[in-house]
mmCIF file of C-alpha atoms and ligand atoms in Angstrom:
data_model
loop_
_atom_site.group_PDB
_atom_site.id
_atom_site.type_symbol
_atom_site.label_atom_id
_atom_site.label_comp_id
_atom_site.label_asym_id
_atom_site.label_seq_id
_atom_site.Cartn_x
_atom_site.Cartn_y
_atom_site.Cartn_z
ATOM 1 C CA MET A 128 23.506 4.611 -2.279
ATOM 2 C CA SER A 129 25.151 3.299 -5.469
ATOM 3 C CA LYS A 130 23.718 4.478 -8.750
ATOM 4 C CA PRO A 131 22.757 1.556 -11.038
ATOM 5 C CA SER A 132 25.503 2.562 -13.490
ATOM 6 C CA GLN A 133 28.108 2.165 -10.731
ATOM 7 C CA ILE A 134 27.043 -1.359 -9.863
ATOM 8 C CA VAL A 135 29.203 -4.126 -11.278
ATOM 9 C CA ARG A 136 27.140 -6.791 -12.988
ATOM 10 C CA VAL A 137 27.659 -10.228 -11.530
ATOM 11 C CA ARG A 138 28.814 -11.746 -14.812
ATOM 12 C CA ALA A 139 31.623 -9.208 -15.027
ATOM 13 C CA ALA A 140 32.716 -9.434 -11.386
ATOM 14 C CA PRO A 141 36.196 -11.032 -11.282
ATOM 15 C CA ASP A 142 35.776 -12.395 -7.737
ATOM 16 C CA ARG A 143 32.414 -14.034 -8.434
ATOM 17 C CA ALA A 144 33.024 -15.932 -11.626
ATOM 18 C CA GLY A 145 31.627 -19.232 -10.290
ATOM 19 C CA ALA A 146 28.888 -21.142 -12.088
ATOM 20 C CA GLU A 147 26.263 -20.151 -9.522
ATOM 21 C CA ALA A 148 26.882 -16.431 -9.901
ATOM 22 C CA VAL A 149 26.636 -16.677 -13.681
ATOM 23 C CA GLU A 150 23.421 -18.678 -13.421
ATOM 24 C CA SER A 151 21.799 -16.167 -11.097
ATOM 25 C CA ALA A 152 22.568 -13.383 -13.556
ATOM 26 C CA GLU A 153 20.853 -15.277 -16.351
ATOM 27 C CA ALA A 154 17.736 -16.375 -14.512
ATOM 28 C CA PRO A 155 15.405 -13.623 -13.382
ATOM 29 C CA ALA A 156 15.273 -13.402 -9.588
ATOM 30 C CA ASP A 157 12.484 -14.982 -7.578
ATOM 31 C CA CYS A 158 10.265 -12.107 -6.495
ATOM 32 C CA SER A 159 7.594 -14.116 -4.705
ATOM 33 C CA VAL A 160 6.869 -12.876 -1.222
ATOM 34 C CA ARG A 161 5.070 -14.122 1.831
ATOM 35 C CA LEU A 162 3.179 -11.872 4.225
ATOM 36 C CA GLY A 163 2.172 -14.281 6.948
ATOM 37 C CA ARG A 164 -0.408 -16.546 5.297
ATOM 38 C CA LEU A 165 -0.632 -14.351 2.212
ATOM 39 C CA GLU A 166 1.636 -15.468 -0.620
ATOM 40 C CA LEU A 167 2.137 -13.250 -3.661
ATOM 41 C CA PRO A 168 4.053 -14.091 -6.864
ATOM 42 C CA THR A 169 5.276 -10.484 -7.059
ATOM 43 C CA PRO A 170 5.433 -7.840 -4.316
ATOM 44 C CA ILE A 171 3.853 -5.165 -6.522
ATOM 45 C CA VAL A 172 0.283 -4.316 -5.544
ATOM 46 C CA THR A 173 -1.971 -1.297 -6.011
ATOM 47 C CA ALA A 174 -2.423 1.416 -3.378
ATOM 48 C CA SER A 175 -6.002 1.891 -2.237
ATOM 49 C CA GLY A 176 -7.854 4.697 -3.996
ATOM 50 C CA CYS A 177 -5.485 4.996 -6.937
ATOM 51 C CA PHE A 178 -6.786 2.157 -9.161
ATOM 52 C CA ALA A 179 -10.485 2.183 -8.177
ATOM 53 C CA SER A 180 -11.247 -1.526 -8.503
ATOM 54 C CA GLY A 181 -9.049 -2.113 -11.492
ATOM 55 C CA ARG A 182 -11.642 -2.104 -14.290
ATOM 56 C CA GLU A 183 -10.416 1.073 -15.971
ATOM 57 C CA ILE A 184 -6.824 -0.140 -16.038
ATOM 58 C CA ASP A 185 -7.633 -3.696 -17.114
ATOM 59 C CA ARG A 186 -8.647 -2.432 -20.548
ATOM 60 C CA PHE A 187 -4.966 -1.637 -21.115
ATOM 61 C CA PHE A 188 -2.986 -3.953 -18.808
ATOM 62 C CA ASP A 189 -3.606 -7.424 -17.444
ATOM 63 C CA ILE A 190 -4.250 -6.684 -13.777
ATOM 64 C CA SER A 191 -3.951 -10.353 -12.822
ATOM 65 C CA ARG A 192 -0.172 -9.914 -13.249
ATOM 66 C CA LEU A 193 -0.074 -7.747 -10.115
ATOM 67 C CA GLY A 194 0.541 -9.298 -6.721
ATOM 68 C CA ALA A 195 -2.869 -8.116 -5.565
ATOM 69 C CA VAL A 196 -5.335 -5.321 -6.137
ATOM 70 C CA VAL A 197 -6.033 -3.286 -3.022
ATOM 71 C CA ALA A 198 -9.429 -1.745 -3.734
ATOM 72 C CA LYS A 199 -10.582 1.786 -2.932
ATOM 73 C CA SER A 200 -11.769 2.017 0.685
ATOM 74 C CA VAL A 201 -15.454 1.253 1.092
ATOM 75 C CA THR A 202 -17.713 2.497 3.864
ATOM 76 C CA LEU A 203 -21.017 1.037 5.098
ATOM 77 C CA GLU A 204 -23.065 3.552 3.116
ATOM 78 C CA PRO A 205 -22.227 5.046 -0.280
ATOM 79 C CA ARG A 206 -20.383 8.391 -0.106
ATOM 80 C CA SER A 207 -20.242 11.154 -2.694
ATOM 81 C CA GLY A 208 -17.091 12.653 -1.181
ATOM 82 C CA LEU A 209 -15.936 16.218 -0.655
ATOM 83 C CA PRO A 210 -16.591 19.296 -2.830
ATOM 84 C CA THR A 211 -14.296 19.980 -5.802
ATOM 85 C CA PRO A 212 -11.509 20.741 -6.486
ATOM 86 C CA ARG A 213 -10.283 17.509 -4.937
ATOM 87 C CA MET A 214 -6.799 17.158 -6.318
ATOM 88 C CA VAL A 215 -3.937 19.565 -6.802
ATOM 89 C CA GLU A 216 -0.394 19.017 -7.990
ATOM 90 C CA THR A 217 2.398 20.029 -5.611
ATOM 91 C CA GLU A 218 6.178 20.001 -5.895
ATOM 92 C CA ARG A 219 7.031 16.309 -6.258
ATOM 93 C CA GLY A 220 3.607 15.186 -5.150
ATOM 94 C CA MET A 221 -0.098 15.649 -5.037
ATOM 95 C CA LEU A 222 -2.707 16.778 -2.531
ATOM 96 C CA ASN A 223 -6.089 15.067 -2.587
ATOM 97 C CA ALA A 224 -9.281 15.527 -0.668
ATOM 98 C CA ILE A 225 -11.554 12.955 -2.282
ATOM 99 C CA GLY A 226 -13.382 12.314 0.990
ATOM 100 C CA LEU A 227 -13.683 8.545 0.575
ATOM 101 C CA GLN A 228 -16.100 8.700 -2.342
ATOM 102 C CA ASN A 229 -17.267 5.107 -2.857
ATOM 103 C CA PRO A 230 -20.369 3.090 -3.780
ATOM 104 C CA GLY A 231 -20.682 1.484 -0.316
ATOM 105 C CA VAL A 232 -19.685 -1.998 0.755
ATOM 106 C CA ASP A 233 -22.821 -3.747 -0.604
ATOM 107 C CA ALA A 234 -22.327 -2.375 -4.109
ATOM 108 C CA TRP A 235 -18.614 -3.260 -3.997
ATOM 109 C CA LEU A 236 -19.429 -6.826 -3.005
ATOM 110 C CA ALA A 237 -22.126 -7.123 -5.685
ATOM 111 C CA ASP A 238 -20.277 -5.503 -8.610
ATOM 112 C CA ASP A 239 -16.542 -5.092 -8.179
ATOM 113 C CA LEU A 240 -15.524 -8.137 -6.180
ATOM 114 C CA PRO A 241 -17.063 -10.767 -8.523
ATOM 115 C CA TRP A 242 -15.406 -8.999 -11.450
ATOM 116 C CA LEU A 243 -11.990 -9.062 -9.744
ATOM 117 C CA VAL A 244 -12.398 -12.742 -8.887
ATOM 118 C CA ASP A 245 -13.400 -13.490 -12.490
ATOM 119 C CA ARG A 246 -10.285 -11.744 -13.725
ATOM 120 C CA GLY A 247 -8.105 -14.034 -11.609
ATOM 121 C CA VAL A 248 -6.910 -11.198 -9.340
ATOM 122 C CA ARG A 249 -6.126 -11.531 -5.616
ATOM 123 C CA PRO A 250 -8.527 -8.928 -4.222
ATOM 124 C CA ILE A 251 -7.711 -7.077 -1.024
ATOM 125 C CA ALA A 252 -10.734 -5.220 0.328
ATOM 126 C CA SER A 253 -10.184 -1.872 2.021
ATOM 127 C CA ILE A 254 -12.623 -0.699 4.675
ATOM 128 C CA ALA A 255 -13.054 2.649 6.400
ATOM 129 C CA GLY A 256 -15.367 3.649 9.229
ATOM 130 C CA SER A 257 -16.168 6.454 11.653
ATOM 131 C CA THR A 258 -16.919 4.259 14.681
ATOM 132 C CA VAL A 259 -15.677 0.930 16.014
ATOM 133 C CA ARG A 260 -19.164 -0.448 15.362
ATOM 134 C CA GLU A 261 -18.888 0.497 11.689
ATOM 135 C CA TYR A 262 -15.629 -1.451 11.378
ATOM 136 C CA ARG A 263 -17.348 -4.443 12.959
ATOM 137 C CA GLN A 264 -20.309 -4.169 10.594
ATOM 138 C CA LEU A 265 -17.997 -3.897 7.603
ATOM 139 C CA ALA A 266 -16.099 -6.991 8.753
ATOM 140 C CA GLU A 267 -19.392 -8.859 9.115
ATOM 141 C CA LYS A 268 -20.243 -8.022 5.510
ATOM 142 C CA LEU A 269 -16.837 -9.231 4.298
ATOM 143 C CA ARG A 270 -16.919 -12.480 6.247
ATOM 144 C CA GLY A 271 -16.817 -15.509 3.910
ATOM 145 C CA GLN A 272 -16.247 -13.381 0.788
ATOM 146 C CA PRO A 273 -13.606 -14.470 -1.765
ATOM 147 C CA ILE A 274 -10.990 -11.934 -0.717
ATOM 148 C CA ALA A 275 -7.289 -12.551 -0.132
ATOM 149 C CA ALA A 276 -7.002 -10.077 2.742
ATOM 150 C CA VAL A 277 -8.511 -6.930 4.220
ATOM 151 C CA GLU A 278 -6.803 -3.596 4.641
ATOM 152 C CA ALA A 279 -8.427 -1.647 7.464
ATOM 153 C CA ASN A 280 -7.960 2.020 6.669
ATOM 154 C CA ILE A 281 -7.944 3.300 10.232
ATOM 155 C CA SER A 282 -6.522 6.651 9.235
ATOM 156 C CA CYS A 283 -10.072 8.083 9.416
ATOM 157 C CA PRO A 284 -11.526 10.345 12.128
ATOM 158 C CA ASN A 285 -13.213 8.470 14.987
ATOM 159 C CA VAL A 286 -16.422 10.414 15.565
ATOM 160 C CA GLU A 287 -16.832 8.906 19.022
ATOM 161 C CA ASP A 288 -13.468 10.252 20.102
ATOM 162 C CA ARG A 289 -13.608 13.963 19.252
ATOM 163 C CA GLY A 290 -12.673 13.285 15.660
ATOM 164 C CA THR A 291 -9.184 12.003 16.479
ATOM 165 C CA ILE A 292 -7.816 9.647 13.854
ATOM 166 C CA PHE A 293 -8.102 5.986 14.960
ATOM 167 C CA ALA A 294 -4.512 5.282 13.981
ATOM 168 C CA CYS A 295 -3.206 8.189 16.077
ATOM 169 C CA ARG A 296 -3.853 6.347 19.340
ATOM 170 C CA PRO A 297 -2.772 2.775 20.178
ATOM 171 C CA GLU A 298 -6.012 2.127 22.142
ATOM 172 C CA ALA A 299 -8.307 3.239 19.311
ATOM 173 C CA THR A 300 -6.183 1.274 16.822
ATOM 174 C CA ALA A 301 -6.491 -1.873 18.932
ATOM 175 C CA GLU A 302 -10.263 -1.459 19.357
ATOM 176 C CA ALA A 303 -10.987 -1.067 15.648
ATOM 177 C CA ILE A 304 -8.513 -3.744 14.509
ATOM 178 C CA GLY A 305 -9.644 -6.149 17.235
ATOM 179 C CA GLN A 306 -13.247 -5.977 15.989
ATOM 180 C CA VAL A 307 -12.212 -6.668 12.408
ATOM 181 C CA THR A 308 -9.722 -9.472 13.045
ATOM 182 C CA ARG A 309 -12.055 -11.346 15.395
ATOM 183 C CA LEU A 310 -14.627 -11.686 12.630
ATOM 184 C CA LEU A 311 -12.500 -12.391 9.589
ATOM 185 C CA GLY A 312 -10.706 -15.561 8.553
ATOM 186 C CA VAL A 313 -8.356 -13.719 6.179
ATOM 187 C CA PRO A 314 -5.250 -11.671 7.072
ATOM 188 C CA VAL A 315 -6.005 -8.101 8.146
ATOM 189 C CA PHE A 316 -3.554 -5.266 7.486
ATOM 190 C CA ALA A 317 -3.892 -2.035 9.467
ATOM 191 C CA LYS A 318 -3.280 1.006 7.262
ATOM 192 C CA LEU A 319 -1.503 3.612 9.357
ATOM 193 C CA THR A 320 -0.918 7.332 9.119
ATOM 194 C CA PRO A 321 2.593 8.775 9.442
ATOM 195 C CA ASP A 322 1.113 11.816 11.224
ATOM 196 C CA VAL A 323 1.954 10.378 14.681
ATOM 197 C CA GLY A 324 4.804 10.552 17.158
ATOM 198 C CA ASP A 325 5.799 6.882 17.146
ATOM 199 C CA ILE A 326 4.370 4.806 14.316
ATOM 200 C CA ALA A 327 6.017 1.624 15.627
ATOM 201 C CA GLU A 328 3.956 1.866 18.829
ATOM 202 C CA ILE A 329 0.750 2.020 16.757
ATOM 203 C CA ALA A 330 1.890 -0.873 14.540
ATOM 204 C CA LEU A 331 2.565 -3.058 17.587
ATOM 205 C CA ALA A 332 -0.867 -2.191 19.002
ATOM 206 C CA ALA A 333 -2.429 -3.306 15.707
ATOM 207 C CA ARG A 334 -0.373 -6.522 15.770
ATOM 208 C CA ASP A 335 -1.362 -7.276 19.359
ATOM 209 C CA ALA A 336 -5.025 -6.775 18.391
ATOM 210 C CA GLY A 337 -4.658 -9.481 15.732
ATOM 211 C CA ALA A 338 -3.474 -7.663 12.603
ATOM 212 C CA ALA A 339 -1.464 -9.900 10.266
ATOM 213 C CA GLY A 340 0.550 -6.878 9.210
ATOM 214 C CA VAL A 341 0.502 -3.157 8.563
ATOM 215 C CA SER A 342 0.268 -0.944 5.485
ATOM 216 C CA LEU A 343 2.604 2.044 5.641
ATOM 217 C CA ILE A 344 1.916 4.841 4.864
ATOM 218 C CA ASN A 345 -1.299 6.704 4.227
ATOM 219 C CA THR A 346 -1.065 10.291 3.001
ATOM 220 C CA LEU A 347 0.281 13.108 5.195
ATOM 221 C CA LEU A 348 -1.959 16.013 6.122
ATOM 222 C CA GLY A 349 -1.308 18.958 3.812
ATOM 223 C CA MET A 350 -2.849 22.177 2.579
ATOM 224 C CA ALA A 351 -2.479 24.650 -0.276
ATOM 225 C CA ILE A 352 -3.641 28.293 -0.250
ATOM 226 C CA ASP A 353 -4.029 30.575 -3.266
ATOM 227 C CA PRO A 354 -1.737 33.512 -2.437
ATOM 228 C CA GLU A 355 -3.832 35.991 -4.474
ATOM 229 C CA THR A 356 -7.278 35.206 -3.081
ATOM 230 C CA GLY A 357 -6.351 33.592 0.230
ATOM 231 C CA GLU A 358 -8.725 30.722 -0.553
ATOM 232 C CA THR A 359 -7.775 27.132 0.120
ATOM 233 C CA VAL A 360 -7.117 25.394 -3.168
ATOM 234 C CA LEU A 361 -8.880 22.147 -2.226
ATOM 235 C CA GLY A 362 -12.649 22.187 -1.765
ATOM 236 C CA GLY A 363 -12.174 20.283 1.492
ATOM 237 C CA GLY A 364 -9.593 22.754 2.856
ATOM 238 C CA THR A 365 -6.907 20.291 3.864
ATOM 239 C CA GLY A 366 -5.992 17.100 2.029
ATOM 240 C CA GLY A 367 -3.605 14.178 1.891
ATOM 241 C CA LEU A 368 -0.121 14.609 0.462
ATOM 242 C CA SER A 369 1.188 11.713 -1.621
ATOM 243 C CA GLY A 370 3.834 10.999 -4.263
ATOM 244 C CA PRO A 371 7.660 11.239 -4.301
ATOM 245 C CA ALA A 372 7.600 14.081 -1.716
ATOM 246 C CA ILE A 373 6.552 11.605 0.997
ATOM 247 C CA LYS A 374 8.875 8.731 0.045
ATOM 248 C CA PRO A 375 11.514 9.401 2.731
ATOM 249 C CA VAL A 376 8.741 9.557 5.350
ATOM 250 C CA ALA A 377 7.483 6.163 4.192
ATOM 251 C CA VAL A 378 10.964 4.626 4.225
ATOM 252 C CA ALA A 379 11.565 5.881 7.782
ATOM 253 C CA ALA A 380 8.162 4.580 8.957
ATOM 254 C CA ILE A 381 8.760 1.135 7.444
ATOM 255 C CA HIS A 382 12.264 0.982 8.892
ATOM 256 C CA SER A 383 11.045 1.980 12.337
ATOM 257 C CA VAL A 384 8.279 -0.669 12.353
ATOM 258 C CA HIS A 385 10.587 -3.353 10.950
ATOM 259 C CA ARG A 386 13.128 -2.616 13.669
ATOM 260 C CA ALA A 387 10.416 -2.895 16.334
ATOM 261 C CA ASP A 388 9.210 -6.263 14.968
ATOM 262 C CA PRO A 389 11.124 -7.796 12.048
ATOM 263 C CA ASP A 390 8.501 -10.554 11.744
ATOM 264 C CA LEU A 391 5.574 -8.204 11.189
ATOM 265 C CA PRO A 392 4.685 -8.128 7.472
ATOM 266 C CA VAL A 393 4.585 -4.624 5.977
ATOM 267 C CA ILE A 394 2.986 -3.418 2.761
ATOM 268 C CA GLY A 395 4.964 -0.279 1.953
ATOM 269 C CA MET A 396 3.747 2.683 -0.100
ATOM 270 C CA GLY A 397 4.449 6.369 -0.567
ATOM 271 C CA GLY A 398 5.903 7.804 -3.754
ATOM 272 C CA VAL A 399 7.024 4.531 -5.324
ATOM 273 C CA ARG A 400 7.734 4.952 -9.054
ATOM 274 C CA THR A 401 10.876 3.020 -9.951
ATOM 275 C CA VAL A 402 12.341 -0.404 -9.360
ATOM 276 C CA GLU A 403 14.985 1.270 -7.178
ATOM 277 C CA ASP A 404 12.167 2.653 -5.003
ATOM 278 C CA VAL A 405 10.757 -0.863 -4.623
ATOM 279 C CA VAL A 406 14.090 -2.291 -3.514
ATOM 280 C CA GLU A 407 14.648 0.640 -1.144
ATOM 281 C CA PHE A 408 11.291 -0.122 0.513
ATOM 282 C CA VAL A 409 12.146 -3.815 0.793
ATOM 283 C CA ARG A 410 15.520 -2.993 2.329
ATOM 284 C CA ALA A 411 13.685 -0.772 4.840
ATOM 285 C CA GLY A 412 11.573 -3.806 5.780
ATOM 286 C CA ALA A 413 8.587 -3.979 3.422
ATOM 287 C CA SER A 414 7.447 -7.364 2.115
ATOM 288 C CA ALA A 415 5.121 -5.971 -0.558
ATOM 289 C CA VAL A 416 5.099 -2.545 -2.182
ATOM 290 C CA ALA A 417 2.060 -0.612 -3.397
ATOM 291 C CA VAL A 418 1.972 1.864 -6.257
ATOM 292 C CA GLY A 419 -0.393 4.820 -5.885
ATOM 293 C CA THR A 420 0.115 8.359 -7.167
ATOM 294 C CA ALA A 421 2.611 7.224 -9.853
ATOM 295 C CA THR A 422 -0.331 5.641 -11.666
ATOM 296 C CA PHE A 423 -1.973 9.011 -12.352
ATOM 297 C CA ALA A 424 1.055 10.148 -14.381
ATOM 298 C CA ASP A 425 1.876 6.733 -15.817
ATOM 299 C CA PRO A 426 -0.872 4.089 -15.801
ATOM 300 C CA ALA A 427 1.766 1.483 -16.713
ATOM 301 C CA ALA A 428 3.883 2.177 -13.601
ATOM 302 C CA ALA A 429 2.948 -0.883 -11.525
ATOM 303 C CA PHE A 430 3.059 -3.244 -14.514
ATOM 304 C CA ARG A 431 6.486 -1.953 -15.516
ATOM 305 C CA LEU A 432 7.767 -2.686 -12.002
ATOM 306 C CA VAL A 433 6.416 -6.256 -12.135
ATOM 307 C CA GLU A 434 8.372 -6.751 -15.371
ATOM 308 C CA GLN A 435 11.600 -4.998 -14.367
ATOM 309 C CA LEU A 436 12.128 -6.187 -10.806
ATOM 310 C CA PRO A 437 13.252 -9.815 -11.442
ATOM 311 C CA ARG A 438 15.854 -8.752 -14.008
ATOM 312 C CA TRP A 439 17.094 -5.756 -11.960
ATOM 313 C CA LEU A 440 17.794 -8.109 -9.053
ATOM 314 C CA ALA A 441 19.386 -10.841 -11.161
ATOM 315 C CA ASP A 442 21.667 -8.311 -12.856
ATOM 316 C CA ARG A 443 23.001 -7.438 -9.408
ATOM 317 C CA GLY A 444 23.477 -11.030 -8.347
ATOM 318 C CA HIS A 445 20.397 -11.384 -6.142
ATOM 319 C CA ALA A 446 18.542 -14.662 -6.565
ATOM 320 C CA ARG A 447 15.610 -13.787 -4.294
ATOM 321 C CA LEU A 448 13.977 -10.485 -3.400
ATOM 322 C CA CYS A 449 13.036 -11.683 0.071
ATOM 323 C CA ASP A 450 16.742 -11.999 0.991
ATOM 324 C CA LEU A 451 16.994 -8.194 0.824
ATOM 325 C CA ARG A 452 14.180 -7.510 3.250
ATOM 326 C CA GLY A 453 15.479 -5.382 6.118
ATOM 327 C CA GLN A 454 19.009 -5.381 4.652
ATOM 328 C CA VAL A 455 20.133 -1.878 5.506
ATOM 329 C CA SER A 456 23.348 -0.738 7.097
ATOM 330 C CA GLY A 457 24.221 2.397 8.996
ATOM 331 C CA ALA A 458 20.936 2.695 10.869
HETATM 332 C C1 LIG B 107 -6.450 10.087 -5.010
HETATM 333 C C2 LIG B 107 -6.109 9.238 -3.837
HETATM 334 C C3 LIG B 107 -7.095 8.513 -3.192
HETATM 335 C C4 LIG B 107 -6.773 7.700 -2.094
HETATM 336 N N1 LIG B 107 -7.759 6.976 -1.484
HETATM 337 C C5 LIG B 107 -7.433 6.126 -0.473
HETATM 338 C C6 LIG B 107 -8.422 5.296 0.120
HETATM 339 O O1 LIG B 107 -9.591 5.277 -0.273
HETATM 340 N N2 LIG B 107 -8.042 4.491 1.143
HETATM 341 C C7 LIG B 107 -6.752 4.433 1.606
HETATM 342 O O2 LIG B 107 -6.473 3.661 2.529
HETATM 343 N N3 LIG B 107 -5.791 5.201 1.042
HETATM 344 C C8 LIG B 107 -6.102 6.038 0.025
HETATM 345 N N4 LIG B 107 -5.124 6.798 -0.555
HETATM 346 C C9 LIG B 107 -3.729 6.705 -0.056
HETATM 347 C C10 LIG B 107 -2.895 5.739 -0.912
HETATM 348 O O3 LIG B 107 -3.424 4.437 -0.875
HETATM 349 C C11 LIG B 107 -1.430 5.719 -0.429
HETATM 350 O O4 LIG B 107 -1.397 5.252 0.891
HETATM 351 C C12 LIG B 107 -0.765 7.096 -0.470
HETATM 352 O O5 LIG B 107 -1.221 7.853 -1.569
HETATM 353 C C13 LIG B 107 0.765 6.987 -0.539
HETATM 354 O O6 LIG B 107 1.186 6.291 -1.691
HETATM 355 P P1 LIG B 107 1.558 7.037 -3.088
HETATM 356 O O7 LIG B 107 2.468 8.169 -2.746
HETATM 357 O O8 LIG B 107 2.181 5.982 -3.933
HETATM 358 O O9 LIG B 107 0.262 7.526 -3.664
HETATM 359 C C14 LIG B 107 -5.428 7.628 -1.645
HETATM 360 C C15 LIG B 107 -4.435 8.367 -2.301
HETATM 361 C C16 LIG B 107 -4.751 9.157 -3.390
HETATM 362 C C17 LIG B 107 -3.658 9.909 -4.083
#
C-alpha cells in the first residue's frame, strides 16, 4: 500500500491538470454514506461499549458531529458485570472482560436515550440477550423509540444451546435476528464475532433473517496468564481482544462478507485509529466505521477522523468516499 508521503497530490499531477481535478482537491470530499435506509453525514461512529452513551465525552467534544452513537449493549435486566480486573493492556491491543455491565434496557430508555436525542445525535441502540426470547423482549421495548437503528450483539452465549455463541451458528443467528427484525421498524445490524469458520455464511444468515446489515467485528477470545503466579490476569478468566492487533482480522472479515454480498451494508470496526485505517476498511467493503479501543488512549480519536477524512480524500483526488467502497485489487 502506498504511504501518504508517496502519493502525488492531485493538484501537482501533470496528467490530471483539468479544472475538475483541481476543484476536487480544493473542496473537501463528500463523506456521507448510506447503509440501506440509514443515511449518515460521516461514516465515523462509536463502537459499542467504548463510549458508554456519550455523556462523558460530550463534555469535551460535540458528539452530534459523529455519524451515530452506538450505545453500550443493554440487557433486559441491569448487570453489574464480571469481577475485576476487567481490562489489561496487551501488545498492540487490549483484553477486556467487562461482562456486559449495564443499567438495563428500561434505565437506558429512560435516561440515556432522551439525552442523546436532545443532543441531536443519531442513536443506535445495542441489545444483548441469553435467549431468543430475551432478544424478542428487548425488541419489544425498543419498538417506537426514537432510535436510528439497532445493533443486535449476538456474540453472546445462548444459554438454551449449551452456551454456544449465537453468532457462531447460522441457525441461531437467524432465530435471534428474525425475532428482532420482525418487531422493529428501524434497520437492524447483526454484530458478529470473528471467532467462526466462515463469517460470510453467518452474515448471509443474518441478512436472510431480515438484518439491514452487519457490524464486523466483535472482540476475539483471548486470555492472559501471570507467569509467576499462574493466575489468569482478568477476573473473568478469558476476555475479548480488541485494538490494532485485531485490525487485519477485521479487514479480512469485512472483505469476505462484502465479496459474498456487495449490497449488504457493513459497519466495520477493530483497531481503527487513523484516517488510513478508515479508508482501508471502506476499501474492504465497510460503509461506516466504528472507533472503539482507540478512544481509551485518545478520547479525540473519532472526532479527529471526522475532521480529517474529507480533506485526506480530496488531497488524493477522491470526490466521494462511497466511490472507494469495495475498491481493492489483488484479492
Ligand atoms: C471495554 C470494551 C467494552 C465493549 N463492550 C461491548 C458491548 O457492550 N457490546 C458490543 O457489541 N461490543 C462491545 N465491545 C466491542 C467493541 O464494540 C468492538 O467491536 C471491538 O472492541 C473492536 O473494535 P476496537 O478494536 O476499535 O475496539 C467492547 C469493547 C471494549 C474494548
